[in-house]
Amino acid sequence: MAREFALIDRYFARPTPSAALGPGDDCALLQPTPGMQLAVTTDMLVAGTHFLPDAGPWNLGWKTLAVNLSDLAAMGARPRWVTLAGALPEADEGWIAAFADGFFACAGEYGVEVVGGDTTRGPLNLCVTALGEIEPGRALRRDAANVGEQIWVSGRPGLAALGLAQLQGRVALPEPWPRLCIAALEKPQPRVALGQALVGVASAAIDVSDGLLADLGHIARQSGCAAAVRLVQLPHLPKGESYDAALRKLALECQLAGGDDYELCFTAPVAQQQTIAAIAARLDLPLWPIGEMTAGRPGEVTVFDPEGQAVEFQHKGFEHFG
Amino acid sequence: MAREFALIDRYFARPTPSAALGPGDDCALLQPTPGMQLAVTTDMLVAGTHFLPDAGPWNLGWKTLAVNLSDLAAMGARPRWVTLAGALPEADEGWIAAFADGFFACAGEYGVEVVGGDTTRGPLNLCVTALGEIEPGRALRRDAANVGEQIWVSGRPGLAALGLAQLQGRVALPEPWPRLCIAALEKPQPRVALGQALVGVASAAIDVSDGLLADLGHIARQSGCAAAVRLVQLPHLPKGESYDAALRKLALECQLAGGDDYELCFTAPVAQQQTIAAIAARLDLPLWPIGEMTAGRPGEVTVFDPEGQAVEFQHKGFEHFG
């Protein structure tokens, strides 16, 4: 008994001033802010499916929390509390300490408290549930985009998938891309401030965790619209004339269909363009208008090349049971 | 893409009238009841550690939710919402359908809605986070027992561990115990109504998931008291004179230290005895006074035999990393 609880107490029980009761009882007790809605999300990360089995524990701790905060960001919610459940094949104290350090570094960066958890023996598996708050009726849902609105994306989707390809030796990226891409894969930055800034500005939002086209397809389907994406408006990746054709093709595939990015894709009326530009400047985060919602078949996403011709892609997203 | 989402949509997306937004977006949106506190708990179940690898999917679905509702019960909270994350080695539709049936049967029985989830490929692992509501300051914590109060337990702790022994062929229980014990193991009944009835009556509570002595030890340690348990006051299990000595010994060990029961152990002032008897009658659930909190060394639990002599036990609870 002592050993399990000592490990948990030592590394995961940190002060939780925002909770009425933190870890150590059957439940945590939380006092929601009066009048606010709760945004709730859960994500499970499995070794071999979501991260390389030899992933460093600090980065893994960071990412385990970051991917959940990304879902709160995609609703425009303010992160408040999280629970963490983990199955570990063994009680390796060094690994647990480094994992906890990474997890709490992310928690501190984004202002959430770890109010509960569960540790058990089993194949490595990490499950976080995150709770955020948002004013009723203000959340950035997937189903509220409208025909004629612009489609935007933050940062540079595709970096994470390129980073994975680099780590797996499937590509040798030119400088400075290896470092950028591996950082995007291993230590993603959930766009929490962006999500909150977009409340009242964007009509719909989603995080790009399954790939840009797949996630934009979710917005389109749930909003009853189609979407048009223009290749020339996508942010720069290794795809210029100076790179070889194989790398340009891989970069484009990663950009359109690479999973594991945690940028936000959102829609907004054209009239919001200046406001969005100001948000980008304030957050020092590039926001790219990449196309527009159209009146086509609901859920259909069409990609147009520089000549205005529709192009086809085979891999539209990340599929666990595909 | 289609297949994963189709499976989830088909079996887990059911109406969620109590949620402002149910499954299908980045987050669920919930409107907490004004003035109430949230009770939050998470439990992860792993094949081989928490259930037999060949456990039937219906019962497993039931139990996956039930063990989480038991934590809400132990705080006296009213269950409201849950999320479910699962890793599955394969997308076996029959298994998923039966698991979902069991999970939703438990959800319906206890009035909770499944508002979010995550499905992924991996070694079988099930993680639930449950949210309940309780009036501020009224939760049944572990740290509020007092010297002189009675210790109570509901139902018959030990049944689940005996059921496991029966299934594993380590014992051949006499009738009618096999059916009762296996049901306690496979389809535990979280004491949700009892927990809510004890608000304002009990001083402290915990669910008996790690074994009676271990869990009572948590109350004692966190409350700064010791505890005395009297063997003659424990509820009946196969331990009478008519059973052989080995079975009597196993039954006693299961009763005191068997994990995986989801009864409540609670403390209350002696003056609450009649109120507690009335709760037992109303819920048709036996509640047994099994000892009292004492002024001894904080956290120490002593068991007394019929002659009033202290007895020693080696196994005080369930320990994953022991």
XYZ file of C-alpha atoms in Angstrom, chain A residues 1, chain B residues 157-158 161 206-218 253-261 265 315-318:
31
model
C 0.000 0.000 0.000
C -17.786 -6.722 2.230
C -15.731 -9.697 1.114
C -12.978 -11.371 -3.268
C -15.206 5.902 1.985
C -16.007 3.113 -0.419
C -14.565 -0.290 0.378
C -12.659 -0.834 -2.849
C -9.220 -1.560 -1.371
C -10.480 -3.774 1.462
C -12.318 -2.903 4.669
C -9.304 -2.509 6.953
C -7.277 -0.548 4.414
C -10.114 1.830 3.618
C -11.095 2.281 7.240
C -7.396 2.999 7.798
C -7.646 5.895 5.315
C -9.544 -12.534 5.016
C -11.841 -11.520 2.179
C -14.131 -9.702 4.580
C -11.351 -7.691 6.190
C -8.944 -7.245 3.294
C -10.591 -8.298 0.038
C -10.602 -5.568 -2.573
C -13.193 -4.749 -5.206
C -16.192 -4.411 -2.902
C -17.758 2.331 5.294
C -2.938 -8.484 4.105
C -4.543 -5.160 4.753
C -5.562 -4.218 1.259
C -5.134 -4.230 -2.437
